[in-house]
PDB file of C-alpha atoms in Angstrom:
ATOM      1  CA  MET A   1      22.401   2.140 -17.901  1.00  0.00           C
ATOM      2  CA  ALA A   2      25.696   2.745 -16.194  1.00  0.00           C
ATOM      3  CA  LEU A   3      26.545   3.247 -12.590  1.00  0.00           C
ATOM      4  CA  ARG A   4      26.515   7.144 -13.132  1.00  0.00           C
ATOM      5  CA  THR A   5      22.457   6.492 -13.132  1.00  0.00           C
ATOM      6  CA  LEU A   6      22.539   5.191  -9.519  1.00  0.00           C
ATOM      7  CA  VAL A   7      25.054   7.923  -7.943  1.00  0.00           C
ATOM      8  CA  THR A   8      27.770  10.571  -9.628  1.00  0.00           C
ATOM      9  CA  ARG A   9      31.085   9.628 -10.379  1.00  0.00           C
ATOM     10  CA  LYS A  10      32.420  12.211  -7.847  1.00  0.00           C
ATOM     11  CA  SER A  11      30.318  10.524  -5.149  1.00  0.00           C
ATOM     12  CA  LEU A  12      31.742   6.972  -6.510  1.00  0.00           C
ATOM     13  CA  GLY A  13      35.020   8.335  -5.827  1.00  0.00           C
ATOM     14  CA  ASN A  14      34.600   9.888  -2.418  1.00  0.00           C
ATOM     15  CA  LEU A  15      33.311   6.316  -1.532  1.00  0.00           C
ATOM     16  CA  GLY A  16      36.436   4.557  -2.769  1.00  0.00           C
ATOM     17  CA  LEU A  17      35.086   2.277  -5.167  1.00  0.00           C
ATOM     18  CA  GLY A  18      38.508   1.476  -6.688  1.00  0.00           C
ATOM     19  CA  PHE A  19      37.928   2.864 -10.515  1.00  0.00           C
ATOM     20  CA  ARG A  20      40.000   0.801 -12.931  1.00  0.00           C
ATOM     21  CA  GLN A  21      40.652   1.049 -16.561  1.00  0.00           C
ATOM     22  CA  LEU A  22      40.211  -1.843 -18.665  1.00  0.00           C
ATOM     23  CA  ARG A  23      40.940  -1.433 -22.646  1.00  0.00           C
ATOM     24  CA  GLY A  24      39.494   1.959 -22.057  1.00  0.00           C
ATOM     25  CA  LEU A  25      36.463   0.955 -20.055  1.00  0.00           C
ATOM     26  CA  GLN A  26      35.934   1.990 -16.685  1.00  0.00           C
ATOM     27  CA  THR A  27      35.652  -0.965 -14.315  1.00  0.00           C
ATOM     28  CA  TYR A  28      35.832  -1.276 -10.487  1.00  0.00           C
ATOM     29  CA  SER A  29      37.813  -3.609  -7.877  1.00  0.00           C
ATOM     30  CA  LEU A  30      36.774  -4.601  -4.023  1.00  0.00           C
ATOM     31  CA  PRO A  31      37.944  -2.021  -1.607  1.00  0.00           C
ATOM     32  CA  ASP A  32      40.266  -3.035   1.115  1.00  0.00           C
ATOM     33  CA  LEU A  33      38.268  -2.984   4.754  1.00  0.00           C
ATOM     34  CA  PRO A  34      40.093  -0.309   7.212  1.00  0.00           C
ATOM     35  CA  TYR A  35      40.022  -2.948   9.891  1.00  0.00           C
ATOM     36  CA  ASP A  36      40.735  -6.321  10.417  1.00  0.00           C
ATOM     37  CA  TYR A  37      37.751  -9.171   9.747  1.00  0.00           C
ATOM     38  CA  GLY A  38      37.579  -9.922  13.816  1.00  0.00           C
ATOM     39  CA  ALA A  39      37.769  -6.347  14.665  1.00  0.00           C
ATOM     40  CA  LEU A  40      34.021  -5.709  14.894  1.00  0.00           C
ATOM     41  CA  GLU A  41      33.573  -8.641  17.702  1.00  0.00           C
ATOM     42  CA  PRO A  42      31.621  -9.899  18.961  1.00  0.00           C
ATOM     43  CA  ALA A  43      28.800  -7.321  17.783  1.00  0.00           C
ATOM     44  CA  ILE A  44      29.685  -9.012  14.078  1.00  0.00           C
ATOM     45  CA  SER A  45      31.747 -12.288  13.925  1.00  0.00           C
ATOM     46  CA  GLY A  46      35.296 -12.212  11.900  1.00  0.00           C
ATOM     47  CA  GLU A  47      33.770 -15.099  10.219  1.00  0.00           C
ATOM     48  CA  ILE A  48      30.791 -13.316   8.644  1.00  0.00           C
ATOM     49  CA  MET A  49      32.698 -10.132   7.973  1.00  0.00           C
ATOM     50  CA  GLN A  50      35.357 -12.229   5.690  1.00  0.00           C
ATOM     51  CA  LEU A  51      32.830 -14.101   3.960  1.00  0.00           C
ATOM     52  CA  HIS A  52      30.567 -11.126   3.643  1.00  0.00           C
ATOM     53  CA  HIS A  53      33.687  -9.107   2.081  1.00  0.00           C
ATOM     54  CA  GLN A  54      35.582 -11.657   0.038  1.00  0.00           C
ATOM     55  CA  LYS A  55      32.402 -13.666  -1.300  1.00  0.00           C
ATOM     56  CA  HIS A  56      29.486 -11.548  -1.460  1.00  0.00           C
ATOM     57  CA  HIS A  57      30.820  -7.973  -2.061  1.00  0.00           C
ATOM     58  CA  GLN A  58      33.490  -9.647  -4.620  1.00  0.00           C
ATOM     59  CA  ALA A  59      30.628 -11.413  -6.305  1.00  0.00           C
ATOM     60  CA  TYR A  60      28.690  -8.003  -6.791  1.00  0.00           C
ATOM     61  CA  VAL A  61      32.186  -6.244  -8.136  1.00  0.00           C
ATOM     62  CA  THR A  62      32.856  -9.329 -10.654  1.00  0.00           C
ATOM     63  CA  ASN A  63      29.367  -9.280 -11.895  1.00  0.00           C
ATOM     64  CA  TYR A  64      28.862  -5.811 -12.300  1.00  0.00           C
ATOM     65  CA  ASN A  65      32.544  -5.512 -14.239  1.00  0.00           C
ATOM     66  CA  LYS A  66      31.212  -8.370 -16.463  1.00  0.00           C
ATOM     67  CA  ALA A  67      28.018  -6.607 -17.134  1.00  0.00           C
ATOM     68  CA  LEU A  68      29.472  -3.381 -17.755  1.00  0.00           C
ATOM     69  CA  GLU A  69      31.878  -5.204 -20.456  1.00  0.00           C
ATOM     70  CA  GLN A  70      28.823  -6.693 -21.852  1.00  0.00           C
ATOM     71  CA  LEU A  71      27.162  -3.437 -22.308  1.00  0.00           C
ATOM     72  CA  ASP A  72      30.174  -1.678 -23.981  1.00  0.00           C
ATOM     73  CA  ALA A  73      30.559  -4.744 -26.380  1.00  0.00           C
ATOM     74  CA  ALA A  74      26.363  -4.467 -27.028  1.00  0.00           C
ATOM     75  CA  THR A  75      26.556  -0.457 -27.417  1.00  0.00           C
ATOM     76  CA  ALA A  76      29.227  -0.664 -30.006  1.00  0.00           C
ATOM     77  CA  LYS A  77      27.341  -3.273 -32.130  1.00  0.00           C
ATOM     78  CA  GLY A  78      23.928  -1.397 -31.734  1.00  0.00           C
ATOM     79  CA  ASP A  79      22.421  -4.380 -30.115  1.00  0.00           C
ATOM     80  CA  SER A  80      19.662  -2.523 -28.201  1.00  0.00           C
ATOM     81  CA  HIS A  81      18.148  -5.673 -26.993  1.00  0.00           C
ATOM     82  CA  THR A  82      21.266  -7.021 -25.187  1.00  0.00           C
ATOM     83  CA  VAL A  83      21.645  -3.555 -23.872  1.00  0.00           C
ATOM     84  CA  ALA A  84      17.933  -4.024 -22.289  1.00  0.00           C
ATOM     85  CA  LYS A  85      18.782  -6.996 -21.290  1.00  0.00           C
ATOM     86  CA  LEU A  86      21.745  -6.113 -19.087  1.00  0.00           C
ATOM     87  CA  LEU A  87      19.956  -3.226 -17.070  1.00  0.00           C
ATOM     88  CA  SER A  88      18.687  -5.513 -14.283  1.00  0.00           C
ATOM     89  CA  ALA A  89      22.458  -6.974 -13.904  1.00  0.00           C
ATOM     90  CA  LEU A  90      23.958  -3.224 -13.842  1.00  0.00           C
ATOM     91  CA  LYS A  91      21.218  -2.055 -11.226  1.00  0.00           C
ATOM     92  CA  PHE A  92      21.726  -5.113  -8.767  1.00  0.00           C
ATOM     93  CA  ASN A  93      25.621  -5.526  -8.898  1.00  0.00           C
ATOM     94  CA  GLY A  94      26.140  -1.943  -9.314  1.00  0.00           C
ATOM     95  CA  GLY A  95      23.884  -1.108  -6.243  1.00  0.00           C
ATOM     96  CA  GLY A  96      25.463  -3.967  -4.290  1.00  0.00           C
ATOM     97  CA  HIS A  97      29.093  -2.168  -5.000  1.00  0.00           C
ATOM     98  CA  ILE A  98      28.025   0.901  -3.779  1.00  0.00           C
ATOM     99  CA  ASN A  99      25.611  -0.252  -0.798  1.00  0.00           C
ATOM    100  CA  HIS A 100      28.687  -2.432   0.695  1.00  0.00           C
ATOM    101  CA  SER A 101      31.100   0.379   0.022  1.00  0.00           C
ATOM    102  CA  ILE A 102      29.535   2.351   2.289  1.00  0.00           C
ATOM    103  CA  PHE A 103      28.591  -0.227   4.616  1.00  0.00           C
ATOM    104  CA  TRP A 104      32.157  -0.965   5.611  1.00  0.00           C
ATOM    105  CA  LYS A 105      32.984   2.767   6.213  1.00  0.00           C
ATOM    106  CA  ASN A 106      29.545   2.932   8.554  1.00  0.00           C
ATOM    107  CA  LEU A 107      31.344   0.419  11.001  1.00  0.00           C
ATOM    108  CA  ALA A 108      34.207   0.782  12.919  1.00  0.00           C
ATOM    109  CA  PRO A 109      35.911  -1.256  16.035  1.00  0.00           C
ATOM    110  CA  VAL A 110      34.909   0.140  19.702  1.00  0.00           C
ATOM    111  CA  LYS A 111      38.472   1.053  20.333  1.00  0.00           C
ATOM    112  CA  GLU A 112      38.603   3.105  17.021  1.00  0.00           C
ATOM    113  CA  GLY A 113      35.005   4.983  18.160  1.00  0.00           C
ATOM    114  CA  GLY A 114      32.645   2.383  16.796  1.00  0.00           C
ATOM    115  CA  GLY A 115      29.526   2.810  18.652  1.00  0.00           C
ATOM    116  CA  GLU A 116      30.035   6.367  19.968  1.00  0.00           C
ATOM    117  CA  PRO A 117      27.045   8.604  19.362  1.00  0.00           C
ATOM    118  CA  PRO A 118      27.111  11.299  16.738  1.00  0.00           C
ATOM    119  CA  HIS A 119      28.425  14.718  17.580  1.00  0.00           C
ATOM    120  CA  GLY A 120      28.224  18.084  16.233  1.00  0.00           C
ATOM    121  CA  SER A 121      25.748  19.146  13.435  1.00  0.00           C
ATOM    122  CA  LEU A 122      24.680  15.527  12.488  1.00  0.00           C
ATOM    123  CA  GLY A 123      23.992  15.057  16.595  1.00  0.00           C
ATOM    124  CA  TRP A 124      22.062  18.365  16.614  1.00  0.00           C
ATOM    125  CA  ALA A 125      20.014  17.255  13.467  1.00  0.00           C
ATOM    126  CA  ILE A 126      18.961  13.653  15.040  1.00  0.00           C
ATOM    127  CA  ASP A 127      17.654  15.366  17.989  1.00  0.00           C
ATOM    128  CA  ASN A 128      15.501  18.018  16.149  1.00  0.00           C
ATOM    129  CA  HIS A 129      14.390  15.795  13.492  1.00  0.00           C
ATOM    130  CA  PHE A 130      13.475  12.594  15.753  1.00  0.00           C
ATOM    131  CA  GLY A 131      13.543  14.008  19.388  1.00  0.00           C
ATOM    132  CA  SER A 132      16.779  11.866  20.124  1.00  0.00           C
ATOM    133  CA  MET A 133      19.128   8.886  19.104  1.00  0.00           C
ATOM    134  CA  GLU A 134      17.178   6.491  20.838  1.00  0.00           C
ATOM    135  CA  VAL A 135      13.928   7.509  18.753  1.00  0.00           C
ATOM    136  CA  LEU A 136      16.128   7.348  15.780  1.00  0.00           C
ATOM    137  CA  VAL A 137      17.338   3.658  16.477  1.00  0.00           C
ATOM    138  CA  GLN A 138      14.227   2.439  17.273  1.00  0.00           C
ATOM    139  CA  LYS A 139      12.622   3.505  14.099  1.00  0.00           C
ATOM    140  CA  MET A 140      15.372   2.114  11.819  1.00  0.00           C
ATOM    141  CA  ASN A 141      15.353  -1.049  13.875  1.00  0.00           C
ATOM    142  CA  THR A 142      11.526  -1.624  13.470  1.00  0.00           C
ATOM    143  CA  GLU A 143      11.751  -0.614   9.449  1.00  0.00           C
ATOM    144  CA  GLY A 144      14.883  -2.680   9.091  1.00  0.00           C
ATOM    145  CA  ALA A 145      13.311  -5.842  10.928  1.00  0.00           C
ATOM    146  CA  ALA A 146      10.038  -5.409   9.198  1.00  0.00           C
ATOM    147  CA  LEU A 147      11.502  -5.520   5.739  1.00  0.00           C
ATOM    148  CA  GLN A 148      10.329  -8.368   3.841  1.00  0.00           C
ATOM    149  CA  GLY A 149      12.978 -10.485   2.234  1.00  0.00           C
ATOM    150  CA  SER A 150      16.476  -8.820   1.644  1.00  0.00           C
ATOM    151  CA  GLY A 151      17.633  -5.284   1.270  1.00  0.00           C
ATOM    152  CA  TRP A 152      18.574  -2.140   3.436  1.00  0.00           C
ATOM    153  CA  VAL A 153      17.582   0.201   6.050  1.00  0.00           C
ATOM    154  CA  TRP A 154      19.091   3.807   5.472  1.00  0.00           C
ATOM    155  CA  LEU A 155      19.644   7.075   7.119  1.00  0.00           C
ATOM    156  CA  GLY A 156      19.910   9.588   4.595  1.00  0.00           C
ATOM    157  CA  VAL A 157      19.601  13.288   4.267  1.00  0.00           C
ATOM    158  CA  ASP A 158      17.924  15.263   1.532  1.00  0.00           C
ATOM    159  CA  LYS A 159      20.255  17.580   0.558  1.00  0.00           C
ATOM    160  CA  GLU A 160      17.728  20.084  -1.162  1.00  0.00           C
ATOM    161  CA  LEU A 161      15.881  20.275   1.731  1.00  0.00           C
ATOM    162  CA  LYS A 162      18.482  19.631   4.516  1.00  0.00           C
ATOM    163  CA  THR A 163      16.516  17.083   6.279  1.00  0.00           C
ATOM    164  CA  LEU A 164      16.983  13.926   7.388  1.00  0.00           C
ATOM    165  CA  VAL A 165      14.935  10.827   6.128  1.00  0.00           C
ATOM    166  CA  VAL A 166      14.712   6.881   7.221  1.00  0.00           C
ATOM    167  CA  GLN A 167      14.361   4.723   4.565  1.00  0.00           C
ATOM    168  CA  THR A 168      14.351   1.057   3.213  1.00  0.00           C
ATOM    169  CA  THR A 169      15.520  -0.095  -0.131  1.00  0.00           C
ATOM    170  CA  GLU A 170      14.950  -3.776  -1.514  1.00  0.00           C
ATOM    171  CA  ASN A 171      17.656  -6.289  -2.676  1.00  0.00           C
ATOM    172  CA  GLN A 172      20.602  -3.894  -3.743  1.00  0.00           C
ATOM    173  CA  ASP A 173      18.766  -0.833  -4.645  1.00  0.00           C
ATOM    174  CA  PRO A 174      20.970   2.150  -3.468  1.00  0.00           C
ATOM    175  CA  LEU A 175      19.126   4.949  -1.542  1.00  0.00           C
ATOM    176  CA  VAL A 176      19.208   7.252  -4.526  1.00  0.00           C
ATOM    177  CA  SER A 177      16.562   5.091  -5.707  1.00  0.00           C
ATOM    178  CA  LYS A 178      14.158   6.677  -3.311  1.00  0.00           C
ATOM    179  CA  GLY A 179      14.684  10.160  -4.593  1.00  0.00           C
ATOM    180  CA  ALA A 180      17.667  12.050  -6.593  1.00  0.00           C
ATOM    181  CA  ASN A 181      18.505  14.219  -3.721  1.00  0.00           C
ATOM    182  CA  LEU A 182      19.136  11.402  -1.175  1.00  0.00           C
ATOM    183  CA  VAL A 183      22.508  11.152   0.200  1.00  0.00           C
ATOM    184  CA  PRO A 184      23.299   7.680   2.346  1.00  0.00           C
ATOM    185  CA  LEU A 185      24.834   8.893   5.838  1.00  0.00           C
ATOM    186  CA  LEU A 186      24.286   5.327   7.319  1.00  0.00           C
ATOM    187  CA  GLY A 187      23.427   1.905   5.658  1.00  0.00           C
ATOM    188  CA  ILE A 188      22.478  -1.442   7.507  1.00  0.00           C
ATOM    189  CA  ASP A 189      22.429  -4.475   5.270  1.00  0.00           C
ATOM    190  CA  VAL A 190      19.726  -6.737   6.546  1.00  0.00           C
ATOM    191  CA  TRP A 191      20.444  -9.382   4.015  1.00  0.00           C
ATOM    192  CA  GLU A 192      20.553 -12.893   5.976  1.00  0.00           C
ATOM    193  CA  HIS A 193      24.278 -13.082   4.614  1.00  0.00           C
ATOM    194  CA  ALA A 194      25.160 -10.096   7.134  1.00  0.00           C
ATOM    195  CA  TYR A 195      24.177 -11.927  10.122  1.00  0.00           C
ATOM    196  CA  TYR A 196      22.656 -15.508   9.653  1.00  0.00           C
ATOM    197  CA  LEU A 197      26.026 -17.097  10.684  1.00  0.00           C
ATOM    198  CA  GLN A 198      25.875 -15.472  14.341  1.00  0.00           C
ATOM    199  CA  TYR A 199      22.262 -14.641  14.602  1.00  0.00           C
ATOM    200  CA  LYS A 200      20.304 -17.303  12.765  1.00  0.00           C
ATOM    201  CA  ASN A 201      17.028 -15.924  11.783  1.00  0.00           C
ATOM    202  CA  VAL A 202      16.500 -13.325  14.521  1.00  0.00           C
ATOM    203  CA  ARG A 203      17.152 -10.175  12.500  1.00  0.00           C
ATOM    204  CA  PRO A 204      16.192  -7.891  15.571  1.00  0.00           C
ATOM    205  CA  ASP A 205      19.292  -9.164  17.623  1.00  0.00           C
ATOM    206  CA  TYR A 206      21.489  -8.237  15.007  1.00  0.00           C
ATOM    207  CA  LEU A 207      20.013  -4.734  14.435  1.00  0.00           C
ATOM    208  CA  LYS A 208      20.217  -4.209  18.047  1.00  0.00           C
ATOM    209  CA  ASN A 209      24.067  -5.179  18.417  1.00  0.00           C
ATOM    210  CA  ILE A 210      25.362  -3.610  15.340  1.00  0.00           C
ATOM    211  CA  TRP A 211      24.918   0.033  16.960  1.00  0.00           C
ATOM    212  CA  LYS A 212      27.780  -0.896  19.125  1.00  0.00           C
ATOM    213  CA  VAL A 213      30.205  -0.610  16.052  1.00  0.00           C
ATOM    214  CA  ILE A 214      28.345   2.002  13.944  1.00  0.00           C
ATOM    215  CA  ASN A 215      30.766   4.752  12.726  1.00  0.00           C
ATOM    216  CA  TRP A 216      28.885   7.543  13.298  1.00  0.00           C
ATOM    217  CA  LYS A 217      32.146   9.708  12.349  1.00  0.00           C
ATOM    218  CA  PHE A 218      31.933   9.074   8.786  1.00  0.00           C
ATOM    219  CA  ALA A 219      28.169   9.848   8.750  1.00  0.00           C
ATOM    220  CA  GLY A 220      28.648  13.221  10.364  1.00  0.00           C
ATOM    221  CA  GLU A 221      31.340  13.993   8.014  1.00  0.00           C
ATOM    222  CA  VAL A 222      29.220  13.197   5.247  1.00  0.00           C
ATOM    223  CA  TYR A 223      26.335  15.323   6.638  1.00  0.00           C
ATOM    224  CA  ALA A 224      28.769  18.198   7.134  1.00  0.00           C
ATOM    225  CA  LYS A 225      29.539  18.236   3.665  1.00  0.00           C
ATOM    226  CA  GLU A 226      25.998  17.978   2.223  1.00  0.00           C
ATOM    227  CA  CYS A 227      24.595  20.431   4.783  1.00  0.00           C
ATOM    228  CA  PRO A 228      27.469  22.938   5.512  1.00  0.00           C
TER     229      PRO A 228
END
């Protein structure tokens, strides 16, 4: 299973996942953040951002590339047993790379518009679908806090029905695992590594404060592209 089973190659390019060619094999690299590690304080500490990006996201990239190389070798040998064994590693690490690459773009420093409510077509869609921005935030916070274990809470759009959805995914499953037509607009990481150093075990406090640095401009651009 290659990453194309999680999202399309075109979509990956738009996310800036860092394609590389290694001996004819397409691999991936850790994307740079569009802001300094401390730029999201006090909502998210610089220490968390640095560890989250340099250690956790890098681990997903490293392990995904390793699995891709093993898959390439196993496929060349016709080793179906090894191919089958690699599927979970490909899904987990590939999903981790996809999800985190979206997550960094979903955040922005306050001085660069972080926390400003969505405008334009996405703002209208949120009001029409949920009633208000406040209702959406409460829904995502409630579902994110209630998610058992590790995972993500998403605001997405069904590109066929042109409707907004709130979904949670476990572990590093990407939103598309909940439906082939779902496109992520906003994803919030609720793994403990995203907040524990600052918020300890109080996930609701993290969810409350992260909205102060949400980059609605990026979400709005994706929505406008998918629902012109």
